[in-house]
């Protein structure tokens, strides 16, 4: 008797799905592109990203892989490999996550903070290009504005 009830319920569900035209299929999501240095995937390169990079770098130096993996997994990182994470952290593209990347992220963030409230129009890549083209001690907001106008 129970088998018949299960069969009848299965047939009813299948019929209902066919009648409503419901179709189940998988949709591949488009890959989200995050800004250079946006380690925590919040859409901006901030001091938080420098902290994640610093934690990763210091843990790497002492040989520990755990840097808050639960959080990193929750924002979409595949922690079975560090490739994707290192790509986000390696802002100067030298194939190594190191103290330079931390300094670049903090420098980017500080310039961006200083540019807020100004009427200067720029892209993230223009700001990165400016930072990479000058020694850290020589790059400031007025220099960036001159750079944009040249």
mmCIF file of C-alpha atoms in Angstrom:
data_model
loop_
_atom_site.group_PDB
_atom_site.id
_atom_site.type_symbol
_atom_site.label_atom_id
_atom_site.label_comp_id
_atom_site.label_asym_id
_atom_site.label_seq_id
_atom_site.Cartn_x
_atom_site.Cartn_y
_atom_site.Cartn_z
ATOM 1 C CA UNK A 1 0.000 0.000 0.000
ATOM 2 C CA UNK A 2 2.824 2.424 0.939
ATOM 3 C CA UNK A 3 4.597 1.775 -2.388
ATOM 4 C CA UNK A 4 1.446 2.726 -4.268
ATOM 5 C CA UNK A 5 1.100 5.963 -2.291
ATOM 6 C CA UNK A 6 4.713 6.891 -3.116
ATOM 7 C CA UNK A 7 4.138 6.125 -6.808
ATOM 8 C CA UNK A 8 0.960 8.174 -6.893
ATOM 9 C CA UNK A 9 2.666 11.128 -5.154
ATOM 10 C CA UNK A 10 5.611 10.920 -7.534
ATOM 11 C CA UNK A 11 3.267 10.882 -10.521
ATOM 12 C CA UNK A 12 1.313 13.869 -9.165
ATOM 13 C CA UNK A 13 4.489 15.901 -8.591
ATOM 14 C CA UNK A 14 5.789 15.030 -12.062
ATOM 15 C CA UNK A 15 2.457 15.955 -13.615
ATOM 16 C CA UNK A 16 2.302 19.242 -11.715
ATOM 17 C CA UNK A 17 5.776 20.152 -12.908
ATOM 18 C CA UNK A 18 4.871 19.360 -16.496
ATOM 19 C CA UNK A 19 1.636 21.347 -16.308
ATOM 20 C CA UNK A 20 3.282 24.447 -14.862
ATOM 21 C CA UNK A 21 6.061 24.344 -17.407
ATOM 22 C CA UNK A 22 8.712 24.410 -14.696
ATOM 23 C CA UNK A 23 12.055 23.406 -16.064
ATOM 24 C CA UNK A 24 15.104 22.771 -13.937
ATOM 25 C CA UNK A 25 18.465 23.563 -15.426
ATOM 26 C CA UNK A 26 21.797 24.786 -14.223
ATOM 27 C CA UNK A 27 22.977 28.262 -15.015
ATOM 28 C CA UNK A 28 26.639 29.051 -14.984
ATOM 29 C CA UNK A 29 27.226 32.298 -13.161
ATOM 30 C CA UNK A 30 29.402 34.869 -14.845
ATOM 31 C CA UNK A 31 32.744 35.213 -13.176
ATOM 32 C CA UNK A 32 32.888 38.305 -10.998
ATOM 33 C CA UNK A 33 35.917 40.474 -11.541
ATOM 34 C CA UNK A 34 37.184 42.166 -8.409
ATOM 35 C CA UNK A 35 39.414 45.242 -8.361
ATOM 36 C CA UNK A 36 43.167 44.725 -7.989
ATOM 37 C CA UNK A 37 43.970 44.268 -4.310
ATOM 38 C CA UNK A 38 40.375 43.537 -3.273
ATOM 39 C CA UNK A 39 41.267 40.468 -1.213
ATOM 40 C CA UNK A 40 38.066 40.361 0.863
ATOM 41 C CA UNK A 41 35.886 40.855 -2.234
ATOM 42 C CA UNK A 42 33.908 43.796 -0.919
ATOM 43 C CA UNK A 43 34.381 45.769 -4.134
ATOM 44 C CA UNK A 44 37.171 48.064 -2.948
ATOM 45 C CA UNK A 45 40.854 47.953 -2.088
ATOM 46 C CA UNK A 46 41.028 49.017 1.568
ATOM 47 C CA UNK A 47 43.088 48.632 4.729
ATOM 48 C CA UNK A 48 41.164 45.404 5.402
ATOM 49 C CA UNK A 49 42.733 43.924 2.277
ATOM 50 C CA UNK A 50 46.169 44.901 3.546
ATOM 51 C CA UNK A 51 45.386 43.143 6.847
ATOM 52 C CA UNK A 52 44.361 39.936 5.015
ATOM 53 C CA UNK A 53 47.527 40.129 2.933
ATOM 54 C CA UNK A 54 49.652 40.728 6.019
ATOM 55 C CA UNK A 55 48.038 37.776 7.827
ATOM 56 C CA UNK A 56 48.607 35.536 4.821
ATOM 57 C CA UNK A 57 52.208 36.672 4.392
ATOM 58 C CA UNK A 58 53.080 36.279 8.092
ATOM 59 C CA UNK A 59 51.430 32.851 8.284
ATOM 60 C CA UNK A 60 53.270 31.820 5.133
ATOM 61 C CA UNK A 61 56.571 32.898 6.708
ATOM 62 C CA UNK A 62 56.005 30.692 9.759
ATOM 63 C CA UNK A 63 54.646 27.798 7.716
ATOM 64 C CA UNK A 64 51.002 27.957 8.793
ATOM 65 C CA UNK A 65 48.196 27.844 6.260
ATOM 66 C CA UNK A 66 45.286 28.883 8.534
ATOM 67 C CA UNK A 67 44.471 32.602 8.216
ATOM 68 C CA UNK A 68 40.709 32.639 8.634
ATOM 69 C CA UNK A 69 39.912 30.059 6.005
ATOM 70 C CA UNK A 70 36.239 29.813 7.043
ATOM 71 C CA UNK A 71 35.739 33.461 6.153
ATOM 72 C CA UNK A 72 37.719 33.186 2.925
ATOM 73 C CA UNK A 73 35.648 30.155 1.884
ATOM 74 C CA UNK A 74 32.446 32.049 2.723
ATOM 75 C CA UNK A 75 33.352 34.813 0.249
ATOM 76 C CA UNK A 76 34.087 32.325 -2.511
ATOM 77 C CA UNK A 77 37.720 31.256 -2.332
ATOM 78 C CA UNK A 78 38.602 27.668 -3.128
ATOM 79 C CA UNK A 79 41.020 26.985 -0.294
ATOM 80 C CA UNK A 80 42.206 23.711 -1.827
ATOM 81 C CA UNK A 81 44.698 25.910 -3.689
ATOM 82 C CA UNK A 82 46.174 29.281 -2.799
ATOM 83 C CA UNK A 83 46.457 30.409 -6.438
ATOM 84 C CA UNK A 84 43.310 32.541 -6.519
ATOM 85 C CA UNK A 85 44.003 34.078 -3.119
ATOM 86 C CA UNK A 86 47.625 34.855 -3.968
ATOM 87 C CA UNK A 87 46.531 36.411 -7.273
ATOM 88 C CA UNK A 88 44.290 38.827 -5.363
ATOM 89 C CA UNK A 89 47.078 39.686 -2.924
ATOM 90 C CA UNK A 90 49.945 39.974 -5.425
ATOM 91 C CA UNK A 91 49.065 43.499 -6.554
ATOM 92 C CA UNK A 92 52.425 44.236 -8.174
ATOM 93 C CA UNK A 93 52.356 41.000 -10.207
ATOM 94 C CA UNK A 94 55.824 39.836 -9.157
ATOM 95 C CA UNK A 95 54.560 36.257 -8.569
ATOM 96 C CA UNK A 96 55.093 36.561 -4.823
ATOM 97 C CA UNK A 97 52.955 37.764 -1.932
ATOM 98 C CA UNK A 98 55.246 39.831 0.243
ATOM 99 C CA UNK A 99 55.607 43.041 2.236
ATOM 100 C CA UNK A 100 55.677 45.093 -0.988
ATOM 101 C CA UNK A 101 52.096 44.077 -1.748
ATOM 102 C CA UNK A 102 50.987 45.151 1.734
ATOM 103 C CA UNK A 103 52.695 48.534 1.290
ATOM 104 C CA UNK A 104 51.162 49.014 -2.168
ATOM 105 C CA UNK A 105 47.659 48.214 -0.908
ATOM 106 C CA UNK A 106 48.024 50.664 1.990
ATOM 107 C CA UNK A 107 49.449 53.310 -0.336
ATOM 108 C CA UNK A 108 46.579 52.848 -2.789
ATOM 109 C CA UNK A 109 44.036 53.088 0.019
ATOM 110 C CA UNK A 110 45.609 56.217 1.501
ATOM 111 C CA UNK A 111 45.621 57.993 -1.876
ATOM 112 C CA UNK A 112 42.050 56.937 -2.501
ATOM 113 C CA UNK A 113 40.992 58.328 0.891
ATOM 114 C CA UNK A 114 42.680 61.634 0.077
ATOM 115 C CA UNK A 115 40.967 61.758 -3.331
ATOM 116 C CA UNK A 116 37.494 61.285 -1.845
ATOM 117 C CA UNK A 117 35.596 64.503 -1.829
ATOM 118 C CA UNK A 118 37.588 65.914 -4.720
ATOM 119 C CA UNK A 119 36.261 66.282 -8.221
ATOM 120 C CA UNK A 120 39.132 64.297 -9.709
ATOM 121 C CA UNK A 121 37.880 61.597 -12.067
ATOM 122 C CA UNK A 122 40.076 58.514 -12.290
ATOM 123 C CA UNK A 123 39.925 54.766 -12.601
ATOM 124 C CA UNK A 124 41.320 52.238 -10.203
ATOM 125 C CA UNK A 125 43.825 51.089 -12.814
ATOM 126 C CA UNK A 126 45.028 54.669 -13.376
ATOM 127 C CA UNK A 127 45.734 54.994 -9.659
ATOM 128 C CA UNK A 128 47.576 51.641 -9.589
ATOM 129 C CA UNK A 129 49.596 52.617 -12.668
ATOM 130 C CA UNK A 130 50.596 55.880 -10.983
ATOM 131 C CA UNK A 131 51.611 54.118 -7.767
ATOM 132 C CA UNK A 132 53.723 51.540 -9.604
ATOM 133 C CA UNK A 133 55.428 54.198 -11.711
ATOM 134 C CA UNK A 134 56.849 56.165 -8.774
ATOM 135 C CA UNK A 135 58.655 55.480 -5.532
ATOM 136 C CA UNK A 136 56.182 55.421 -2.633
ATOM 137 C CA UNK A 137 57.768 58.488 -1.066
ATOM 138 C CA UNK A 138 57.234 60.473 -4.275
ATOM 139 C CA UNK A 139 53.595 59.675 -5.013
ATOM 140 C CA UNK A 140 50.925 61.908 -3.546
ATOM 141 C CA UNK A 141 47.561 63.351 -4.537
ATOM 142 C CA UNK A 142 48.937 66.454 -6.257
ATOM 143 C CA UNK A 143 51.396 64.263 -8.161
ATOM 144 C CA UNK A 144 48.558 61.973 -9.212
ATOM 145 C CA UNK A 145 46.504 64.903 -10.487
ATOM 146 C CA UNK A 146 49.511 66.118 -12.504
ATOM 147 C CA UNK A 147 49.967 62.543 -13.777
ATOM 148 C CA UNK A 148 46.333 62.431 -14.944
ATOM 149 C CA UNK A 149 46.668 65.769 -16.723
ATOM 150 C CA UNK A 150 49.871 64.867 -18.541
#
